[in-house]
Structures are given as structure tokens and as C-alpha cells.
Short mmCIF file of C-alpha atoms in Angstrom, two decimals:
data_model
loop_
_atom_site.label_atom_id
_atom_site.label_comp_id
_atom_site.label_asym_id
_atom_site.label_seq_id
_atom_site.Cartn_x
_atom_site.Cartn_y
_atom_site.Cartn_z
CA MET O 1 -276.31 -49.33 64.68
CA HIS O 2 -280.06 -48.86 64.69
CA GLU O 3 -281.73 -49.68 61.38
CA ARG O 4 -282.92 -46.11 61.15
CA ASP O 5 -279.44 -44.63 61.28
CA ALA O 6 -278.69 -45.01 57.56
CA VAL O 7 -280.92 -42.10 56.56
CA SER O 8 -281.55 -40.41 59.90
CA PRO O 9 -280.57 -36.72 59.85
CA GLU O 10 -279.52 -36.96 63.51
CA ALA O 11 -275.97 -37.89 64.51
CA ASP O 12 -274.58 -39.50 67.65
CA VAL O 13 -271.32 -38.54 69.37
CA ASP O 14 -269.18 -41.02 67.41
CA GLU O 15 -270.52 -39.84 64.07
CA LEU O 16 -269.94 -36.19 64.98
CA ARG O 17 -266.27 -37.04 65.48
CA ILE O 18 -266.15 -38.62 62.02
CA GLU O 19 -267.93 -35.62 60.52
CA GLY O 20 -265.30 -33.34 62.03
CA ALA O 21 -262.68 -34.74 59.67
CA LEU O 22 -264.89 -34.06 56.64
CA ARG O 23 -266.04 -30.54 57.48
CA PRO O 24 -264.86 -27.65 55.26
CA ARG O 25 -262.68 -25.18 57.15
CA VAL O 26 -263.35 -21.94 55.25
CA LEU O 27 -266.36 -20.38 53.57
CA ASP O 28 -265.01 -20.90 50.05
CA GLU O 29 -264.90 -24.67 50.63
CA PHE O 30 -268.53 -24.85 51.81
CA VAL O 31 -270.73 -26.39 49.11
CA GLY O 32 -274.34 -25.29 48.60
CA GLN O 33 -276.43 -22.63 50.36
CA GLU O 34 -275.15 -20.06 47.84
CA ARG O 35 -277.31 -17.16 49.03
CA VAL O 36 -276.52 -17.81 52.70
CA ARG O 37 -272.80 -17.99 51.97
CA GLU O 38 -272.85 -14.71 50.06
CA GLN O 39 -274.83 -12.90 52.76
CA LEU O 40 -272.70 -14.32 55.54
CA SER O 41 -269.51 -13.33 53.74
CA LEU O 42 -270.68 -9.72 53.62
CA VAL O 43 -271.58 -9.72 57.32
CA LEU O 44 -268.20 -11.12 58.35
CA HIS O 45 -266.03 -9.00 56.04
CA SER O 46 -267.88 -5.83 57.00
CA ALA O 47 -267.31 -6.53 60.69
CA GLN O 48 -263.62 -7.22 60.08
CA ARG O 49 -263.17 -3.92 58.25
CA ARG O 50 -264.76 -2.05 61.15
CA ASN O 51 -262.70 -4.11 63.61
CA ARG O 52 -265.84 -5.04 65.53
CA ALA O 53 -267.62 -8.23 66.41
CA PRO O 54 -270.28 -9.05 63.78
CA ASP O 55 -273.98 -9.06 64.56
CA HIS O 56 -275.42 -12.11 66.28
CA ILE O 57 -276.33 -14.81 63.76
CA LEU O 58 -279.28 -17.21 63.77
CA MET O 59 -279.35 -20.28 61.50
CA SER O 60 -282.46 -22.37 61.07
CA GLY O 61 -283.13 -25.55 59.12
CA GLY O 62 -283.31 -29.31 59.46
CA PRO O 63 -280.60 -31.39 61.11
CA GLY O 64 -277.59 -32.33 59.02
CA LEU O 65 -277.66 -29.30 56.69
CA GLY O 66 -274.45 -27.67 57.91
CA LYS O 67 -275.37 -25.27 60.74
CA THR O 68 -272.59 -26.46 63.04
CA THR O 69 -270.11 -26.45 60.16
CA LEU O 70 -270.98 -22.84 59.35
CA ALA O 71 -270.55 -21.85 63.01
CA MET O 72 -267.04 -23.29 62.96
CA ILE O 73 -266.31 -21.52 59.68
CA ILE O 74 -267.53 -18.20 61.12
CA ALA O 75 -265.05 -18.47 63.99
CA ALA O 76 -262.26 -19.48 61.60
CA GLU O 77 -262.99 -16.60 59.21
CA LEU O 78 -262.92 -14.15 62.12
CA GLY O 79 -259.80 -15.70 63.60
CA ALA O 80 -261.67 -15.98 66.90
CA PRO O 81 -262.01 -18.77 69.49
CA LEU O 82 -265.19 -20.85 69.34
CA ARG O 83 -267.19 -21.93 72.39
CA ILE O 84 -269.81 -24.64 71.75
CA SER O 85 -272.83 -25.39 73.92
CA SER O 86 -276.50 -26.24 73.43
CA GLY O 87 -279.90 -25.11 74.61
CA PRO O 88 -280.71 -28.29 76.58
CA ALA O 89 -277.38 -28.01 78.47
CA ILE O 90 -278.35 -24.59 79.84
CA GLU O 91 -280.98 -25.43 82.44
CA ARG O 92 -280.60 -22.36 84.69
CA SER O 93 -279.60 -18.75 84.26
CA GLY O 94 -276.51 -19.48 86.35
CA ASP O 95 -275.33 -21.98 83.71
CA LEU O 96 -275.48 -19.27 81.06
CA ALA O 97 -273.83 -16.69 83.30
CA ALA O 98 -270.92 -19.08 83.87
CA VAL O 99 -270.42 -19.40 80.11
CA LEU O 100 -270.82 -15.73 79.26
CA SER O 101 -268.57 -14.43 82.05
CA THR O 102 -265.61 -16.45 80.76
CA LEU O 103 -265.85 -15.41 77.09
CA GLN O 104 -262.90 -13.60 75.56
CA GLU O 105 -263.39 -10.43 73.52
CA GLY O 106 -264.55 -11.30 70.01
CA GLU O 107 -265.17 -14.96 70.87
CA VAL O 108 -267.90 -16.83 69.00
CA LEU O 109 -270.45 -18.64 71.16
CA PHE O 110 -272.37 -21.36 69.31
CA LEU O 111 -275.63 -22.50 70.90
CA ASP O 112 -277.18 -25.48 69.13
CA GLU O 113 -280.91 -26.14 69.53
CA ILE O 114 -281.23 -22.69 71.05
CA HIS O 115 -285.03 -22.97 71.15
CA ARG O 116 -284.72 -25.54 73.96
CA MET O 117 -283.00 -23.17 76.37
CA ALA O 118 -284.64 -22.62 79.77
CA ARG O 119 -286.76 -19.48 80.00
CA PRO O 120 -284.74 -17.78 82.83
CA ALA O 121 -281.58 -18.24 80.78
CA GLU O 122 -283.34 -16.78 77.72
CA GLU O 123 -284.18 -13.61 79.62
CA MET O 124 -280.57 -13.27 80.74
CA LEU O 125 -279.42 -13.77 77.15
CA TYR O 126 -281.52 -10.81 75.96
CA VAL O 127 -279.44 -8.36 78.03
CA ALA O 128 -276.18 -10.10 77.20
CA MET O 129 -276.82 -9.87 73.45
CA GLU O 130 -277.78 -6.18 73.53
CA ASP O 131 -275.70 -4.64 76.31
CA PHE O 132 -272.96 -7.24 76.87
CA ARG O 133 -273.95 -7.45 80.51
CA VAL O 134 -275.40 -10.10 82.79
CA ASP O 135 -277.23 -9.46 86.02
CA VAL O 136 -276.16 -11.99 88.63
CA VAL O 137 -278.70 -12.41 91.43
CA VAL O 138 -277.17 -12.87 94.88
CA GLY O 139 -279.37 -14.14 97.70
CA LYS O 140 -283.02 -15.17 97.77
CA GLY O 141 -286.35 -13.62 98.58
CA PRO O 142 -286.77 -9.93 99.49
CA GLY O 143 -283.07 -9.61 100.24
CA ALA O 144 -281.95 -10.76 96.78
CA THR O 145 -279.68 -8.30 94.96
CA ALA O 146 -278.91 -8.13 91.23
CA ILE O 147 -275.27 -7.33 90.55
CA PRO O 148 -274.52 -6.16 86.98
CA LEU O 149 -271.47 -7.84 85.47
CA ASP O 150 -269.94 -6.57 82.24
CA ILE O 151 -268.90 -9.23 79.75
CA ALA O 152 -266.60 -9.04 76.73
CA PRO O 153 -268.24 -8.28 73.36
CA PHE O 154 -268.96 -11.59 71.63
CA THR O 155 -270.87 -12.99 68.67
CA LEU O 156 -273.67 -15.44 69.36
CA VAL O 157 -274.39 -18.00 66.65
CA GLY O 158 -277.66 -19.76 67.38
CA ALA O 159 -278.91 -22.83 65.54
CA THR O 160 -282.42 -24.23 65.60
CA THR O 161 -284.39 -26.90 63.79
CA ARG O 162 -287.64 -25.25 64.89
CA ALA O 163 -287.47 -21.53 64.32
CA GLY O 164 -291.17 -21.15 65.12
CA MET O 165 -290.49 -22.16 68.73
CA LEU O 166 -288.11 -19.25 69.32
CA PRO O 167 -289.67 -16.40 71.34
CA ALA O 168 -290.01 -13.22 69.28
CA PRO O 169 -287.86 -11.12 71.69
CA LEU O 170 -284.97 -13.55 71.23
CA ARG O 171 -285.39 -13.88 67.49
CA ASP O 172 -285.45 -10.10 67.05
CA ARG O 173 -282.07 -9.69 68.74
CA PHE O 174 -280.25 -11.51 65.95
CA GLY O 175 -278.86 -9.13 63.37
CA PHE O 176 -278.64 -11.76 60.64
CA THR O 177 -280.92 -14.76 60.12
CA ALA O 178 -280.15 -17.54 57.65
CA HIS O 179 -282.44 -20.37 56.62
CA MET O 180 -280.68 -23.55 55.47
CA ASP O 181 -282.44 -25.27 52.56
CA PHE O 182 -282.18 -28.89 51.51
CA TYR O 183 -279.46 -29.53 48.93
CA GLU O 184 -279.79 -30.29 45.23
CA PRO O 185 -278.40 -33.65 44.00
CA ALA O 186 -275.63 -31.88 42.05
CA GLU O 187 -274.47 -30.14 45.24
CA LEU O 188 -274.49 -33.42 47.14
CA GLU O 189 -272.38 -34.99 44.38
CA ARG O 190 -269.73 -32.30 44.89
CA ILE O 191 -269.80 -32.94 48.64
CA LEU O 192 -269.50 -36.69 48.08
CA HIS O 193 -266.47 -36.33 45.79
CA ARG O 194 -264.75 -34.08 48.31
CA SER O 195 -265.50 -36.46 51.19
CA ALA O 196 -264.40 -39.48 49.16
CA GLY O 197 -261.07 -37.77 48.47
CA LEU O 198 -260.57 -37.08 52.18
CA LEU O 199 -261.41 -40.71 52.95
CA GLY O 200 -258.96 -41.93 50.31
CA ALA O 201 -261.70 -43.70 48.38
CA PRO O 202 -262.12 -42.26 44.84
CA LEU O 203 -265.77 -42.27 43.82
CA ASP O 204 -267.19 -42.99 40.35
CA GLU O 205 -269.45 -40.33 38.84
CA ASP O 206 -272.35 -42.79 38.50
CA ALA O 207 -271.95 -43.98 42.08
CA ALA O 208 -271.89 -40.38 43.35
CA ARG O 209 -275.08 -39.63 41.43
CA GLU O 210 -276.78 -42.71 42.86
CA ILE O 211 -275.82 -41.93 46.47
CA ALA O 212 -276.79 -38.27 46.11
CA GLY O 213 -280.22 -39.24 44.78
CA ARG O 214 -280.92 -41.33 47.89
CA SER O 215 -279.57 -38.84 50.45
CA ARG O 216 -282.81 -36.90 51.09
CA GLY O 217 -281.16 -33.57 50.28
CA THR O 218 -278.96 -33.79 53.41
CA PRO O 219 -275.13 -33.77 53.41
CA ARG O 220 -274.93 -35.72 56.68
CA ILE O 221 -276.93 -38.57 55.14
CA ALA O 222 -274.88 -38.41 51.94
CA ASN O 223 -271.61 -38.76 53.85
CA ARG O 224 -273.04 -41.59 55.95
CA LEU O 225 -274.21 -43.53 52.89
CA LEU O 226 -270.81 -42.92 51.29
CA ARG O 227 -269.12 -44.60 54.25
CA ARG O 228 -271.52 -47.56 54.06
CA VAL O 229 -270.78 -47.97 50.33
CA ARG O 230 -267.06 -47.81 51.07
CA ASP O 231 -267.45 -50.50 53.75
CA TYR O 232 -269.36 -52.73 51.36
CA ALA O 233 -266.83 -52.23 48.57
CA GLU O 234 -263.92 -53.09 50.86
CA VAL O 235 -265.51 -56.16 52.46
CA ARG O 236 -267.74 -57.68 49.79
CA GLY O 237 -266.75 -55.93 46.60
CA ASP O 238 -263.60 -55.13 44.67
CA GLY O 239 -262.68 -52.14 46.79
CA GLN O 240 -263.88 -49.65 44.17
CA LEU O 241 -266.73 -47.21 44.81
CA THR O 242 -268.62 -48.08 41.64
CA LEU O 243 -272.29 -47.91 40.71
CA ALA O 244 -272.66 -51.68 41.17
CA ASN O 245 -271.22 -51.57 44.67
CA ALA O 246 -273.33 -48.53 45.53
CA HIS O 247 -276.50 -50.32 44.38
CA ALA O 248 -275.64 -53.45 46.35
CA ALA O 249 -274.72 -51.54 49.53
CA LEU O 250 -277.80 -49.32 49.52
CA GLU O 251 -280.04 -52.32 48.87
CA LEU O 252 -278.44 -54.07 51.84
CA TYR O 253 -279.16 -51.05 54.05
CA GLU O 254 -282.75 -50.87 52.70
CA VAL O 255 -282.49 -47.39 51.23
CA ASP O 256 -284.55 -47.25 48.04
CA ALA O 257 -284.10 -45.11 44.94
CA LEU O 258 -285.90 -42.11 46.46
CA GLY O 259 -284.22 -42.34 49.88
CA LEU O 260 -287.05 -44.13 51.71
CA ASP O 261 -285.89 -46.68 54.28
CA ARG O 262 -287.54 -49.51 56.19
CA LEU O 263 -289.44 -47.23 58.58
CA ASP O 264 -290.69 -44.95 55.81
CA ARG O 265 -292.03 -47.90 53.83
CA ALA O 266 -293.50 -49.48 56.96
CA ILE O 267 -295.45 -46.28 57.67
CA LEU O 268 -296.80 -46.12 54.12
CA ASP O 269 -297.56 -49.86 54.07
CA VAL O 270 -299.54 -49.72 57.32
CA LEU O 271 -301.31 -46.53 56.28
CA MET O 272 -302.43 -48.04 52.98
CA ASN O 273 -303.03 -51.72 53.73
CA ARG O 274 -304.40 -51.47 57.25
CA PHE O 275 -306.08 -48.07 57.25
CA ARG O 276 -307.02 -47.78 53.55
CA GLY O 277 -304.89 -44.67 53.10
CA GLY O 278 -306.07 -42.83 56.21
CA PRO O 279 -306.75 -40.52 57.83
CA VAL O 280 -305.17 -42.04 60.91
CA GLY O 281 -303.86 -40.45 64.11
CA LEU O 282 -300.13 -40.15 64.82
CA SER O 283 -300.13 -42.31 67.95
CA THR O 284 -302.11 -45.08 66.23
CA LEU O 285 -299.74 -45.01 63.27
CA ALA O 286 -296.69 -45.14 65.55
CA VAL O 287 -298.00 -48.11 67.52
CA SER O 288 -298.78 -49.93 64.29
CA VAL O 289 -295.16 -49.70 63.10
CA GLY O 290 -293.67 -50.37 66.54
CA GLU O 291 -292.06 -46.95 67.01
CA GLU O 292 -292.43 -44.02 69.36
CA ALA O 293 -294.78 -41.27 68.18
CA GLU O 294 -291.93 -38.74 68.41
CA THR O 295 -289.74 -40.87 66.12
CA VAL O 296 -292.47 -40.99 63.48
CA GLU O 297 -293.26 -37.29 63.78
CA VAL O 298 -289.73 -35.88 63.98
CA VAL O 299 -287.59 -38.34 62.02
CA ALA O 300 -289.74 -39.99 59.33
CA GLU O 301 -292.69 -37.70 58.74
CA PRO O 302 -290.91 -34.51 57.56
CA PHE O 303 -289.29 -36.33 54.64
CA LEU O 304 -292.49 -38.15 53.68
CA VAL O 305 -294.43 -34.88 53.71
CA ARG O 306 -291.71 -32.99 51.81
CA SER O 307 -291.57 -35.76 49.20
CA GLY O 308 -295.32 -35.67 48.68
CA PHE O 309 -296.02 -39.17 50.05
CA LEU O 310 -297.87 -38.12 53.18
CA ALA O 311 -300.36 -35.37 53.97
CA ARG O 312 -301.11 -34.06 57.45
CA THR O 313 -304.77 -33.17 57.85
CA PRO O 314 -306.86 -32.11 60.87
CA ARG O 315 -308.24 -35.66 61.01
CA GLY O 316 -304.88 -37.43 60.76
CA ARG O 317 -302.20 -38.65 58.34
CA VAL O 318 -303.24 -39.50 54.78
CA ALA O 319 -301.40 -41.32 51.98
CA THR O 320 -301.16 -39.31 48.75
CA PRO O 321 -301.54 -40.59 45.17
CA GLN O 322 -297.74 -40.47 44.81
CA ALA O 323 -297.40 -42.80 47.79
CA TRP O 324 -299.84 -45.35 46.34
CA ALA O 325 -297.95 -45.24 43.03
CA HIS O 326 -294.53 -45.57 44.67
CA MET O 327 -295.63 -48.59 46.69
CA GLY O 328 -297.18 -50.19 43.59
CA LEU O 329 -300.66 -50.26 45.10
CA THR O 330 -304.07 -49.21 43.81
CA PRO O 331 -306.09 -47.08 46.23
CA PRO O 332 -309.64 -48.25 46.98
CA PRO O 333 -312.47 -46.01 45.70
CA ASP O 334 -313.16 -44.74 49.21
CA ALA O 335 -309.50 -43.83 49.93
CA ALA O 336 -308.86 -40.30 51.14
CA PHE O 337 -307.58 -39.17 47.75
CA GLY O 338 -309.55 -41.71 45.70
CA ALA O 339 -308.45 -44.11 42.98
CA ALA O 340 -309.39 -41.68 40.18
CA GLN O 341 -307.17 -38.96 41.64
CA ALA O 342 -304.28 -41.39 42.06
CA ALA O 343 -304.64 -42.57 38.45
CA ALA O 344 -304.75 -38.99 37.18
CA SER O 345 -301.67 -38.15 39.21
CA THR O 346 -299.80 -41.14 37.76
CA VAL O 347 -300.73 -40.19 34.20
CA GLY O 348 -299.60 -36.63 34.80
CA ALA O 349 -296.32 -37.74 36.31
CA THR O 350 -295.39 -40.39 33.69
CA GLY O 351 -297.13 -39.13 30.56
CA THR O 352 -298.57 -42.64 30.08
CA ASP O 353 -301.40 -44.74 31.42
CA GLY O 354 -299.48 -45.31 34.65
CA ALA O 355 -296.81 -47.66 33.36
CA THR O 356 -293.22 -46.77 34.07
CA PRO O 357 -291.60 -45.37 30.91
#
């Protein structure tokens, strides 16, 4: 396992199989996203009463927040088959036509990372979503002919981590749009207790609170850290998922009290000690920590920005006063935010002269 995997919101094929055993099956079992659940329940129940397929549904939000789980729940609540595909897998309009032409009436089609679909396929999807028809082009050049092909009414559930990259014509064809927020620690604790029960590993309240606090607001990370704590408890501990075993396991996997891991701390360390807090360009920062620029920008940076440790400016990335305080460092007078600002921020946050209460 790559060092980054402990708190990465992405999941590989093996982990997706493990997640499948922990997913809730019905809407009432889904924890968190209260407003989305209530709105979605109305959409589904209204469609069932009218005996029609519900409007197409778009879900946006970061990876690991439950978009795929909700798509499976939607199909289960409707009692309909579920077809799963992804935007990158649909490279040509013919790929999409092959999927759409084989759908059963009322079937739910889930397209993950829908913003990465090829443009010709997007244009075909517009007609399919509105008129339940696809135009299959036969031949090439001036002699090409478009043959309209009716398809069964279906419900498209699209998921995207970058809603801003969706073309407006596609976005407007969804009847219901849901944005998935990051989870509160109390919600993650409920998820952890449920998952621990399914894994046959009862979890102490204190241990659940500790894991939830380091899970970056993401259920996928919470469940992953739970499994690492269970492994540690079984191999090096007493087999119990206690606070002591949770502390020891998370320290071993280099996940600190706020959820920062080795890469996060390496970025902040380089930014502060080598570049005096910034600003510094993304590619320079990535080379300095030995990672690809995309890894820094997509995997590490969103959490650092959301947590207030990193600021993105037109001139580059800058360490914030909270970052200097968390790393136990004093910013130089000429740092981007300045030592005085950092000191003021620390006083405001702790109510003291900067010492930890």
C-alpha cells in the first residue's frame, strides 16, 4: 500500500470490494447528508406514486462522500436494476449507444466522473435524457445517415467531483442536483460504529471519536482507518478497538490529530523551511516533496486549503498562520502572512499568548 493511501479519498478496486460490504442498502440506513436524503426521498417517492421513472439526478462532491452508495440506494428504493459505468470508459458515442440501447424500462444508469465523458457522447446523451432516443450514424462522409433509435425510459444518476467542468447543457438536463458536503465528526462516529459491527469488531466510544477526528470529514477514510486500527489491535494489541490501540495505530500510519499525513506535513515543511512560507508555484512545490504536481493539487491540496493551512494565490501557494502554529514554527517577519499576523491568529485561537491550553 502506498503511504498516501491511509487518508487518500480515492479507492482502488480491492478497496471498493471491501466498501461494498459496508455500504448501507436503503435510504434510512444512510448516515449524514440530511438535506440531500430528505430531498431525494421526496423525488423517489413522488415518482413511485406516479408510476414513472424519476428525474435524472446529479450528485457532486469530493471522492469518498457516498455518491456511489446513494446511486445504489436509489436503484434499491425504486426496485430497479442498476447499470454502472464511468465517464472515462465512454470514449465514443458508439460506446454510449451500446449502453443505452440495452437498458430495461425504469433501469438506473450510474455514470461516475461524468464530467470526463467524451464530447460526442455528451451530445448523444442530451437527446437520450430528454427524448429517450439515440441517433445512430451509419456510414461516413456525405452518405452518412442518422437512424433514430427509441430507448426505454431510464433514470440517469451522474456523479462528479468537479461540477464546474460539466457543460451547462448537460447540467441543465438533470431534474435534481445534490451537493455532498463533508461529514461532521459525530456523523462519522455513527458510521464507524455501524462499520465496526459489520466487521465484528466492537469499537470503544473514545476510539471512535479519535478515528472520526482524523478522517478529514470523509466516510471512506474513516472506514479505512478503522480497518487499520483493527489490524493493529489484532496483531500488536489486545484485540480490542480501544483509544490506546487507535492512538498507536494512527501514529504508526503517520496520521496526526487533525488528519494530516506524511505528504501533507512534507508540503507544509518544505513551504515554510525552504520557501519561507511562499508564495511558491505548484510544480516547484511538487518537485520539492518528490510527488507529481497532480497528486499535490488533487489529493493533498484540497484538504490543506479547506483546513486553513494553505492559501492559493495568483503568485503561488502560501502557508497560513494556522499552518505555522500547527507545525510549531515561527514565521519570519517577511513571510507572506507575517509573524505578527500568525501571533495574533494564535492568540485568537487559543485565548492565550500562543501556548496550548
